[in-house]
Amino acid sequence: MTTTLAPPVRAGRAAVGALGMLAVATGALESVVTPTLPLLQRELSISPAQGALLSITLLITGALVTPVAGNLGDRYGGRRVMLRLMAVVSAGGLVSSLAPNLPVLLLGQVLEGAMVGAMPLSFILVRRHLPTGESQVAIGVVSGLFVGGGMLGTLMAGPVAEGLSRHWMFAIPTIAIVVATLFVHRLMPDDPPTRPDARIDWPGLALLSGILLTLMLGLSMAPELGARPLVLGALLVLLALLAAGWIRVERRSPSPMVDLRLAAKPQTWSSYAITFAVCVGTAVSMFLVPQLFAVSADGYGFGADSTDIGRYLLPGAVAGAVSGPLGGAAARRFGSTAVVTAGIGTMTATLLAMAVLHTAVWHLVVGKALVALASGVCITAMVVRTATSVDHGNTGTATSLVLVTRVIGFAAGAQVSGAFLAAGTRPGTDDPAESAFVTGFVIAGAVTALSLLAVRTMSKGVRK
């Protein structure tokens, strides 16, 4: 077999469609827990704190698995790793659907978290088997369908759990994952390994996992850390030690988990910086807008119930779903730099406008939709730019780090928002002061705007 990087077989539309179907199914399975937490807490007799643990278990696993999956896909072939990864996810869905108690359900969520690693593997495959222009659009389509699947899972979880049972809300997406995986196996051409003899960097993997776990732990405790300086200091010291150890190991490893020379390139690290800033701004709006809808109508809020809030947020969910294909097509047509600049500008203006204009429901509905659309376009353009700025053998590793940065950015934004609202709530009252929301929107806009400083760096030495 030839050793060049040209794809041995060109993937057809059916193969890309199979990846899209898998993205929808995994997105749906990922999203069913959050809207049904009250039901799960009631049926499994678990506390709100245990419910919070359940809601972030999949996220933590995904953050750990994604860079590993991307790295293994680069070395041993994206299709080969994806099929094995989906076997783990399917097992997790089965465990979750049969879970009689919280420990078993947590095990299922841990296994399901491997699904996040399917994204960089999909990017490996479309880049390997499609021309550059078509692969940019395909990356956007797969990303958008994953978001769309999340929207579908959010909408179907409650009715399925209440109409059938909580078991079926896990079982239905799991069945779809199994079917989609079979289609990928049948339709997607195999991609030959690029580094089949390379050893796995176990020390680097362990240290990177420690860094991500420490970050996620610190973010989950963010509202309490201000009152616990010793804990905050210990976490910072541990994080610094793990990071220093990881950098030392990766520099000396003959086959590093992450090539630090690649990560140090301006177009690479700037992509991570932009992704983080954009996701922080997005997460703040995702957290604040529903809270603002729920504030009592006697004050500055709207007194909306869960059904109303879900209806108000639907346009934003639709905008997020179409943003992936739109971002991929726009990056192909205008270049990633122009797309990201326009998206950041739109996001910044919208967030600052929501700080001033939030006295009517439509203000927030339109604002949330614009933020979701601009954010999705930016992140997709970042993934496209990162994927096309590295050689084929590093596609999975580079894009997986973008996705991990996305997770960390969302987690950081949500925790910062929660801390703002908690600080803005007077003792003896249920609702935060309006100024807490205003401050949150302004800070989100400022953080998003700062990412423009990295956009110019992103374009250095990279073709459009």
Tab-separated table of C-alpha atoms in Angstrom:
chain	number	residue	atom	x	y	z
A	1	MET	CA	0.000	0.000	0.000
A	2	THR	CA	1.182	3.478	-0.775
A	3	THR	CA	2.694	5.450	2.075
A	4	THR	CA	1.513	8.857	0.836
A	5	LEU	CA	-1.213	10.774	2.654
A	6	ALA	CA	-3.639	10.707	-0.284
A	7	PRO	CA	-6.812	8.818	0.661
A	8	PRO	CA	-6.957	5.317	-0.877
A	9	VAL	CA	-10.744	5.594	-1.298
A	10	ARG	CA	-12.934	8.693	-1.495
A	11	ALA	CA	-15.834	8.685	0.956
A	12	GLY	CA	-19.276	9.085	-0.584
A	13	ARG	CA	-22.222	11.056	0.698
A	14	ALA	CA	-23.653	7.944	2.319
A	15	ALA	CA	-20.502	7.532	4.428
A	16	VAL	CA	-20.609	11.163	5.557
A	17	GLY	CA	-24.322	10.705	6.219
A	18	ALA	CA	-23.495	7.751	8.479
A	19	LEU	CA	-21.111	9.966	10.470
A	20	GLY	CA	-23.873	12.579	10.699
A	21	MET	CA	-26.370	9.985	11.893
A	22	LEU	CA	-23.891	8.898	14.554
A	23	ALA	CA	-23.399	12.536	15.609
A	24	VAL	CA	-27.160	12.988	16.048
A	25	ALA	CA	-27.460	9.794	18.085
A	26	THR	CA	-24.517	10.562	20.379
A	27	GLY	CA	-25.676	14.159	20.846
A	28	ALA	CA	-29.106	12.894	21.865
A	29	LEU	CA	-27.706	10.389	24.368
A	30	GLU	CA	-25.405	13.032	25.847
A	31	SER	CA	-28.268	15.452	26.580
A	32	VAL	CA	-31.000	13.300	28.160
A	33	VAL	CA	-29.863	13.593	31.788
A	34	THR	CA	-29.982	17.367	32.346
A	35	PRO	CA	-33.686	17.986	31.556
A	36	THR	CA	-34.762	14.928	33.571
A	37	LEU	CA	-32.659	15.466	36.699
A	38	PRO	CA	-35.719	16.143	38.918
A	39	LEU	CA	-37.310	12.894	37.725
A	40	LEU	CA	-34.086	10.922	38.257
A	41	GLN	CA	-33.613	12.414	41.720
A	42	ARG	CA	-37.156	11.399	42.624
A	43	GLU	CA	-37.089	7.867	41.195
A	44	LEU	CA	-33.587	7.007	42.426
A	45	SER	CA	-33.978	8.833	45.769
A	46	ILE	CA	-30.837	10.908	45.275
A	47	SER	CA	-30.012	14.339	46.671
A	48	PRO	CA	-29.489	17.499	44.604
A	49	ALA	CA	-25.740	17.209	45.242
A	50	GLN	CA	-25.761	13.655	43.858
A	51	GLY	CA	-27.838	14.905	40.940
A	52	ALA	CA	-25.179	17.524	40.224
A	53	LEU	CA	-22.525	14.794	40.230
A	54	LEU	CA	-24.616	12.784	37.794
A	55	SER	CA	-24.948	15.783	35.475
A	56	ILE	CA	-21.181	16.343	35.146
A	57	THR	CA	-19.897	12.736	35.123
A	58	LEU	CA	-20.224	12.375	31.358
A	59	LEU	CA	-18.599	15.779	30.841
A	60	ILE	CA	-15.561	14.840	32.931
A	61	THR	CA	-15.139	11.494	31.158
A	62	GLY	CA	-15.460	13.201	27.803
A	63	ALA	CA	-12.746	15.708	28.674
A	64	LEU	CA	-10.414	12.840	29.600
A	65	VAL	CA	-11.228	10.533	26.688
A	66	THR	CA	-11.288	13.050	23.827
A	67	PRO	CA	-7.535	13.768	23.561
A	68	VAL	CA	-6.786	10.059	23.968
A	69	ALA	CA	-9.239	9.121	21.211
A	70	GLY	CA	-7.850	11.787	18.882
A	71	ASN	CA	-4.283	10.668	19.489
A	72	LEU	CA	-5.083	6.984	18.971
A	73	GLY	CA	-7.065	7.820	15.850
A	74	ASP	CA	-4.071	9.641	14.391
A	75	ARG	CA	-1.850	6.651	15.076
A	76	TYR	CA	-4.036	3.624	14.364
A	77	GLY	CA	-6.787	4.946	12.082
A	78	GLY	CA	-9.927	6.937	12.879
A	79	ARG	CA	-12.408	4.301	11.704
A	80	ARG	CA	-10.779	1.509	13.696
A	81	VAL	CA	-10.717	3.526	16.928
A	82	MET	CA	-14.235	4.892	16.397
A	83	LEU	CA	-15.788	1.428	16.103
A	84	ARG	CA	-14.189	0.350	19.370
A	85	LEU	CA	-15.128	3.607	21.066
A	86	MET	CA	-18.764	3.229	20.026
A	87	ALA	CA	-18.785	-0.273	21.492
A	88	VAL	CA	-17.878	1.300	24.849
A	89	VAL	CA	-20.542	4.000	24.425
A	90	SER	CA	-23.185	1.425	23.519
A	91	ALA	CA	-22.279	-0.579	26.610
A	92	GLY	CA	-22.636	2.589	28.669
A	93	GLY	CA	-26.054	3.314	27.180
A	94	LEU	CA	-27.154	-0.231	27.979
A	95	VAL	CA	-25.921	0.058	31.571
A	96	SER	CA	-27.687	3.412	31.994
A	97	SER	CA	-30.933	2.083	30.551
A	98	LEU	CA	-30.935	-0.863	32.981
A	99	ALA	CA	-29.551	0.993	36.019
A	100	PRO	CA	-31.547	0.296	39.206
A	101	ASN	CA	-29.649	2.811	41.351
A	102	LEU	CA	-27.244	5.758	41.278
A	103	PRO	CA	-23.913	3.844	41.346
A	104	VAL	CA	-24.875	1.775	38.313
A	105	LEU	CA	-26.176	4.853	36.487
A	106	LEU	CA	-22.912	6.681	37.234
A	107	LEU	CA	-21.012	3.737	35.723
A	108	GLY	CA	-23.156	4.006	32.614
A	109	GLN	CA	-22.456	7.737	32.354
A	110	VAL	CA	-18.713	7.151	32.716
A	111	LEU	CA	-18.810	4.729	29.782
A	112	GLU	CA	-21.075	7.013	27.741
A	113	GLY	CA	-18.596	9.870	28.149
A	114	ALA	CA	-16.373	8.174	25.578
A	115	MET	CA	-18.814	9.464	22.934
A	116	VAL	CA	-17.186	12.915	22.938
A	117	GLY	CA	-14.110	11.300	21.414
A	118	ALA	CA	-16.130	10.476	18.290
A	119	MET	CA	-15.874	14.086	17.118
A	120	PRO	CA	-12.099	14.240	16.473
A	121	LEU	CA	-12.294	10.754	14.958
A	122	SER	CA	-14.972	11.985	12.540
A	123	PHE	CA	-12.729	14.905	11.608
A	124	ILE	CA	-9.859	12.494	10.906
A	125	LEU	CA	-12.074	10.493	8.556
A	126	VAL	CA	-13.592	13.362	6.583
A	127	ARG	CA	-10.210	15.031	6.178
A	128	ARG	CA	-8.640	11.762	5.112
A	129	HIS	CA	-11.288	10.830	2.545
A	130	LEU	CA	-12.524	14.195	1.188
A	131	PRO	CA	-10.879	17.113	-0.628
A	132	THR	CA	-10.047	20.123	1.534
A	133	GLY	CA	-13.065	22.233	0.585
A	134	GLU	CA	-15.547	19.398	1.028
A	135	SER	CA	-13.962	18.305	4.314
A	136	GLN	CA	-14.452	21.810	5.752
A	137	VAL	CA	-18.170	21.641	5.027
A	138	ALA	CA	-18.392	18.049	6.302
A	139	ILE	CA	-16.742	19.045	9.607
A	140	GLY	CA	-19.369	21.752	9.992
A	141	VAL	CA	-22.196	19.353	9.163
A	142	VAL	CA	-21.034	16.738	11.680
A	143	SER	CA	-20.570	19.406	14.369
A	144	GLY	CA	-23.994	20.886	13.666
A	145	LEU	CA	-25.702	17.494	13.737
A	146	PHE	CA	-24.122	16.738	17.110
A	147	VAL	CA	-25.639	19.980	18.455
A	148	GLY	CA	-28.923	19.128	16.734
A	149	GLY	CA	-28.869	15.706	18.359
A	150	GLY	CA	-28.414	17.405	21.720
A	151	MET	CA	-31.462	19.537	21.021
A	152	LEU	CA	-33.440	16.433	20.033
A	153	GLY	CA	-32.375	14.619	23.200
A	154	THR	CA	-33.355	17.587	25.361
A	155	LEU	CA	-36.807	17.729	23.768
A	156	MET	CA	-37.501	13.984	23.817
A	157	ALA	CA	-36.042	13.045	27.219
A	158	GLY	CA	-38.915	14.332	29.363
A	159	PRO	CA	-41.818	12.981	27.273
A	160	VAL	CA	-40.137	9.580	26.827
A	161	ALA	CA	-39.246	9.290	30.529
A	162	GLU	CA	-42.768	10.253	31.615
A	163	GLY	CA	-44.648	8.387	28.865
A	164	LEU	CA	-42.590	5.190	28.861
A	165	SER	CA	-39.906	5.185	31.563
A	166	ARG	CA	-36.501	6.663	32.361
A	167	HIS	CA	-34.979	3.445	31.002
A	168	TRP	CA	-36.194	4.157	27.468
A	169	MET	CA	-34.745	7.670	27.328
A	170	PHE	CA	-31.308	5.993	27.426
A	171	ALA	CA	-32.256	2.943	25.361
A	172	ILE	CA	-33.644	4.744	22.291
A	173	PRO	CA	-30.515	6.831	21.542
A	174	THR	CA	-28.335	3.812	22.319
A	175	ILE	CA	-30.156	1.742	19.701
A	176	ALA	CA	-29.650	4.601	17.225
A	177	ILE	CA	-25.916	4.638	18.049
A	178	VAL	CA	-25.622	0.910	17.383
A	179	VAL	CA	-27.400	1.257	14.025
A	180	ALA	CA	-25.326	4.298	13.010
A	181	THR	CA	-22.098	2.531	13.993
A	182	LEU	CA	-23.011	-0.406	11.760
A	183	PHE	CA	-23.544	2.026	8.877
A	184	VAL	CA	-20.157	3.652	9.534
A	185	HIS	CA	-18.553	0.204	9.573
A	186	ARG	CA	-20.233	-0.678	6.290
A	187	LEU	CA	-19.924	2.605	4.370
A	188	MET	CA	-16.832	4.472	5.598
A	189	PRO	CA	-13.569	3.454	3.901
A	190	ASP	CA	-10.765	2.359	6.168
A	191	ASP	CA	-7.973	4.838	6.824
A	192	PRO	CA	-4.531	3.237	7.125
A	193	PRO	CA	-2.620	3.855	10.362
A	194	THR	CA	-0.010	6.616	10.143
A	195	ARG	CA	2.072	5.560	13.153
A	196	PRO	CA	1.070	1.977	13.982
A	197	ASP	CA	4.376	1.148	15.717
A	198	ALA	CA	4.365	4.185	18.028
A	199	ARG	CA	4.132	3.455	21.730
A	200	ILE	CA	1.387	4.958	23.851
A	201	ASP	CA	2.705	7.706	26.103
A	202	TRP	CA	1.241	6.389	29.366
A	203	PRO	CA	3.025	8.879	31.682
A	204	GLY	CA	1.890	11.779	29.502
A	205	LEU	CA	-1.652	10.386	29.422
A	206	ALA	CA	-1.742	10.037	33.206
A	207	LEU	CA	-0.437	13.567	33.796
A	208	LEU	CA	-2.818	15.102	31.223
A	209	SER	CA	-5.726	13.284	32.888
A	210	GLY	CA	-4.583	14.670	36.241
A	211	ILE	CA	-4.479	18.209	34.840
A	212	LEU	CA	-7.993	17.946	33.399
A	213	LEU	CA	-9.412	16.374	36.564
A	214	THR	CA	-7.864	19.087	38.718
A	215	LEU	CA	-9.246	21.795	36.425
A	216	MET	CA	-12.744	20.301	36.450
A	217	LEU	CA	-12.616	19.852	40.235
A	218	GLY	CA	-11.532	23.453	40.706
A	219	LEU	CA	-14.281	24.724	38.393
A	220	SER	CA	-16.937	22.649	40.158
A	221	MET	CA	-15.858	24.177	43.500
A	222	ALA	CA	-15.457	27.731	42.143
A	223	PRO	CA	-18.329	29.319	44.138
A	224	GLU	CA	-16.832	28.009	47.398
A	225	LEU	CA	-13.135	28.623	46.781
A	226	GLY	CA	-13.264	32.303	47.714
A	227	ALA	CA	-14.084	31.329	51.275
A	228	ARG	CA	-11.523	28.494	51.310
A	229	PRO	CA	-8.151	30.019	50.354
A	230	LEU	CA	-6.148	26.995	51.517
A	231	VAL	CA	-8.079	24.701	49.194
A	232	LEU	CA	-7.648	27.155	46.334
A	233	GLY	CA	-3.908	27.371	47.007
A	234	ALA	CA	-3.569	23.592	47.148
A	235	LEU	CA	-5.404	23.182	43.835
A	236	LEU	CA	-3.219	25.798	42.144
A	237	VAL	CA	-0.027	24.175	43.427
A	238	LEU	CA	-1.205	20.722	42.336
A	239	LEU	CA	-2.161	22.060	38.906
A	240	ALA	CA	1.242	23.763	38.503
A	241	LEU	CA	3.107	20.575	39.503
A	242	LEU	CA	1.069	18.409	37.136
A	243	ALA	CA	1.534	20.869	34.265
A	244	ALA	CA	5.289	21.130	34.850
A	245	GLY	CA	5.594	17.344	35.016
A	246	TRP	CA	3.525	16.869	31.880
A	247	ILE	CA	5.596	19.373	29.883
A	248	ARG	CA	8.804	17.674	31.019
A	249	VAL	CA	7.506	14.217	30.061
A	250	GLU	CA	6.179	15.330	26.667
A	251	ARG	CA	9.467	17.012	25.754
A	252	ARG	CA	11.422	13.850	26.469
A	253	SER	CA	8.976	11.281	25.073
A	254	PRO	CA	9.881	9.795	21.657
A	255	SER	CA	6.149	9.518	20.924
A	256	PRO	CA	4.432	12.228	23.007
A	257	MET	CA	0.715	12.327	23.725
A	258	VAL	CA	0.722	15.939	22.509
A	259	ASP	CA	3.496	17.340	20.351
A	260	LEU	CA	4.334	20.552	22.221
A	261	ARG	CA	6.019	21.966	19.122
A	262	LEU	CA	2.664	21.694	17.386
A	263	ALA	CA	0.791	23.284	20.301
A	264	ALA	CA	3.336	26.145	20.431
A	265	LYS	CA	2.646	27.247	16.862
A	266	PRO	CA	0.819	30.605	16.819
A	267	GLN	CA	-2.039	29.313	14.679
A	268	THR	CA	-2.554	26.428	17.119
A	269	TRP	CA	-2.375	28.040	20.557
A	270	SER	CA	-4.348	31.052	19.336
A	271	SER	CA	-7.138	28.707	18.243
A	272	TYR	CA	-7.299	27.300	21.766
A	273	ALA	CA	-7.302	30.797	23.303
A	274	ILE	CA	-10.107	31.974	21.016
A	275	THR	CA	-12.136	28.834	21.646
A	276	PHE	CA	-11.839	29.249	25.410
A	277	ALA	CA	-12.848	32.918	25.380
A	278	VAL	CA	-15.790	32.379	23.021
A	279	CYS	CA	-17.061	29.421	25.076
A	280	VAL	CA	-16.828	31.396	28.324
A	281	GLY	CA	-18.950	34.145	26.797
A	282	THR	CA	-21.422	31.622	25.397
A	283	ALA	CA	-21.714	29.737	28.680
A	284	VAL	CA	-22.464	32.937	30.584
A	285	SER	CA	-25.412	33.679	28.299
A	286	MET	CA	-26.561	30.045	28.443
A	287	PHE	CA	-26.632	30.243	32.240
A	288	LEU	CA	-27.928	33.777	32.768
A	289	VAL	CA	-30.763	33.895	30.224
A	290	PRO	CA	-32.856	31.025	31.705
A	291	GLN	CA	-32.245	32.418	35.199
A	292	LEU	CA	-33.457	35.840	34.056
A	293	PHE	CA	-36.572	34.316	32.521
A	294	ALA	CA	-37.326	32.622	35.860
A	295	VAL	CA	-36.941	35.750	38.023
A	296	SER	CA	-40.242	36.860	39.545
A	297	ALA	CA	-42.405	39.025	37.302
A	298	ASP	CA	-42.944	41.330	40.308
A	299	GLY	CA	-39.429	42.659	39.777
A	300	TYR	CA	-37.419	42.869	36.587
A	301	GLY	CA	-37.962	39.239	35.482
A	302	PHE	CA	-40.709	37.333	33.712
A	303	GLY	CA	-41.770	34.578	36.140
A	304	ALA	CA	-41.496	31.895	33.442
A	305	ASP	CA	-41.941	28.221	34.319
A	306	SER	CA	-39.922	25.324	32.892
A	307	THR	CA	-42.234	24.871	29.908
A	308	ASP	CA	-42.090	28.565	29.013
A	309	ILE	CA	-38.313	28.674	29.394
A	310	GLY	CA	-37.923	25.653	27.120
A	311	ARG	CA	-40.057	27.366	24.480
A	312	TYR	CA	-38.114	30.609	24.774
A	313	LEU	CA	-34.789	28.797	24.378
A	314	LEU	CA	-35.852	26.740	21.346
A	315	PRO	CA	-34.821	29.372	18.736
A	316	GLY	CA	-31.350	29.447	20.294
A	317	ALA	CA	-31.122	25.658	20.109
A	318	VAL	CA	-32.117	25.730	16.430
A	319	ALA	CA	-29.548	28.466	15.747
A	320	GLY	CA	-26.876	26.356	17.443
A	321	ALA	CA	-27.795	23.346	15.312
A	322	VAL	CA	-27.506	25.211	11.991
A	323	SER	CA	-24.356	27.076	13.037
A	324	GLY	CA	-22.095	24.061	12.378
A	325	PRO	CA	-22.906	23.598	8.666
A	326	LEU	CA	-23.022	27.379	8.241
A	327	GLY	CA	-19.609	27.772	9.876
A	328	GLY	CA	-18.051	25.069	7.718
A	329	ALA	CA	-19.462	26.520	4.489
A	330	ALA	CA	-18.489	30.072	5.473
A	331	ALA	CA	-14.932	29.007	6.363
A	332	ARG	CA	-14.607	27.423	2.940
A	333	ARG	CA	-15.978	30.496	1.166
A	334	PHE	CA	-14.472	33.386	3.118
A	335	GLY	CA	-11.670	31.843	5.191
A	336	SER	CA	-11.654	31.023	8.885
A	337	THR	CA	-10.124	34.332	9.974
A	338	ALA	CA	-12.933	36.418	8.458
A	339	VAL	CA	-15.606	34.086	9.832
A	340	VAL	CA	-14.180	34.101	13.352
A	341	THR	CA	-13.780	37.875	13.351
A	342	ALA	CA	-17.390	38.376	12.266
A	343	GLY	CA	-18.629	35.850	14.818
A	344	ILE	CA	-16.712	37.415	17.705
A	345	GLY	CA	-17.937	40.869	16.724
A	346	THR	CA	-21.546	39.669	16.607
A	347	MET	CA	-21.238	37.896	19.952
A	348	THR	CA	-19.635	40.876	21.665
A	349	ALA	CA	-22.241	43.333	20.407
A	350	THR	CA	-25.096	40.983	21.363
A	351	LEU	CA	-23.852	40.308	24.893
A	352	LEU	CA	-23.343	44.009	25.575
A	353	ALA	CA	-26.764	44.780	24.109
A	354	MET	CA	-28.370	42.196	26.431
A	355	ALA	CA	-26.783	43.973	29.403
A	356	VAL	CA	-28.803	47.042	28.445
A	357	LEU	CA	-31.878	45.539	26.752
A	358	HIS	CA	-33.490	42.709	28.730
A	359	THR	CA	-36.899	44.145	29.612
A	360	ALA	CA	-38.872	42.079	27.088
A	361	VAL	CA	-38.886	38.360	26.363
A	362	TRP	CA	-37.994	38.898	22.719
A	363	HIS	CA	-34.837	40.797	23.709
A	364	LEU	CA	-33.457	37.681	25.369
A	365	VAL	CA	-34.834	35.215	22.806
A	366	VAL	CA	-33.188	37.069	19.919
A	367	GLY	CA	-30.006	37.701	21.906
A	368	LYS	CA	-29.647	34.060	22.916
A	369	ALA	CA	-30.218	32.912	19.322
A	370	LEU	CA	-27.603	35.338	17.972
A	371	VAL	CA	-25.050	34.247	20.576
A	372	ALA	CA	-25.697	30.561	19.819
A	373	LEU	CA	-25.365	31.138	16.071
A	374	ALA	CA	-22.213	33.275	16.301
A	375	SER	CA	-20.595	30.970	18.843
A	376	GLY	CA	-21.291	27.841	16.808
A	377	VAL	CA	-19.926	29.452	13.654
A	378	CYS	CA	-16.761	30.523	15.529
A	379	ILE	CA	-16.109	27.131	17.093
A	380	THR	CA	-16.687	25.300	13.815
A	381	ALA	CA	-14.330	27.687	12.019
A	382	MET	CA	-11.759	27.065	14.781
A	383	VAL	CA	-12.037	23.306	14.339
A	384	VAL	CA	-11.746	23.658	10.556
A	385	ARG	CA	-8.732	25.967	10.857
A	386	THR	CA	-7.015	23.719	13.400
A	387	ALA	CA	-7.674	20.581	11.355
A	388	THR	CA	-6.298	22.099	8.152
A	389	SER	CA	-3.265	23.746	9.772
A	390	VAL	CA	-1.670	20.436	10.792
A	391	ASP	CA	-0.651	17.392	8.813
A	392	HIS	CA	-3.008	14.435	8.509
A	393	GLY	CA	-1.194	12.512	11.224
A	394	ASN	CA	-2.049	15.145	13.848
A	395	THR	CA	-5.667	15.977	12.918
A	396	GLY	CA	-7.246	14.034	15.781
A	397	THR	CA	-4.865	15.272	18.453
A	398	ALA	CA	-5.105	18.939	17.438
A	399	THR	CA	-8.903	19.019	17.080
A	400	SER	CA	-9.463	17.017	20.258
A	401	LEU	CA	-7.653	19.708	22.243
A	402	VAL	CA	-9.986	22.312	20.719
A	403	LEU	CA	-12.944	20.252	21.938
A	404	VAL	CA	-11.438	19.854	25.412
A	405	THR	CA	-10.817	23.607	25.545
A	406	ARG	CA	-14.477	24.057	24.607
A	407	VAL	CA	-15.581	21.896	27.544
A	408	ILE	CA	-13.334	23.781	29.981
A	409	GLY	CA	-14.546	27.136	28.656
A	410	PHE	CA	-18.185	26.183	29.083
A	411	ALA	CA	-17.553	24.878	32.585
A	412	ALA	CA	-15.647	28.037	33.557
A	413	GLY	CA	-18.351	30.332	32.185
A	414	ALA	CA	-21.134	28.481	33.976
A	415	GLN	CA	-19.315	28.515	37.308
A	416	VAL	CA	-18.397	32.198	37.041
A	417	SER	CA	-22.025	33.015	36.246
A	418	GLY	CA	-23.237	31.051	39.235
A	419	ALA	CA	-20.769	32.879	41.474
A	420	PHE	CA	-21.977	36.278	40.181
A	421	LEU	CA	-25.622	35.444	40.840
A	422	ALA	CA	-24.842	34.017	44.272
A	423	ALA	CA	-22.911	37.152	45.217
A	424	GLY	CA	-25.750	39.332	43.900
A	425	THR	CA	-28.471	37.625	45.948
A	426	ARG	CA	-29.258	39.464	49.157
A	427	PRO	CA	-29.812	37.385	52.341
A	428	GLY	CA	-33.464	36.496	52.772
A	429	THR	CA	-34.295	36.947	49.077
A	430	ASP	CA	-34.678	34.399	46.282
A	431	ASP	CA	-33.758	36.475	43.250
A	432	PRO	CA	-30.382	38.108	42.504
A	433	ALA	CA	-30.165	41.832	41.972
A	434	GLU	CA	-30.564	42.967	38.370
A	435	SER	CA	-27.037	44.377	38.508
A	436	ALA	CA	-25.657	40.822	38.823
A	437	PHE	CA	-27.076	39.931	35.404
A	438	VAL	CA	-25.850	43.197	33.897
A	439	THR	CA	-22.343	42.581	35.248
A	440	GLY	CA	-22.371	39.034	33.916
A	441	PHE	CA	-23.338	40.080	30.390
A	442	VAL	CA	-20.753	42.891	30.353
A	443	ILE	CA	-17.938	40.607	31.512
A	444	ALA	CA	-18.968	37.958	28.962
A	445	GLY	CA	-18.840	40.569	26.218
A	446	ALA	CA	-15.443	41.820	27.385
A	447	VAL	CA	-13.928	38.311	27.527
A	448	THR	CA	-15.273	37.537	24.057
A	449	ALA	CA	-13.917	40.807	22.654
A	450	LEU	CA	-10.450	40.077	24.079
A	451	SER	CA	-10.241	36.994	21.862
A	452	LEU	CA	-9.918	39.349	18.879
A	453	LEU	CA	-6.325	39.900	20.031
A	454	ALA	CA	-5.547	36.304	19.095
A	455	VAL	CA	-7.320	36.309	15.720
A	456	ARG	CA	-4.436	38.028	13.941
A	457	THR	CA	-1.980	35.524	15.394
A	458	MET	CA	-4.212	32.657	14.266
A	459	SER	CA	-3.758	33.542	10.589
A	460	LYS	CA	0.043	33.462	10.574
A	461	GLY	CA	1.475	30.801	8.353
A	462	VAL	CA	-1.802	29.049	7.676
A	463	ARG	CA	-3.502	28.712	4.367
A	464	LYS	CA	-7.200	29.528	4.138
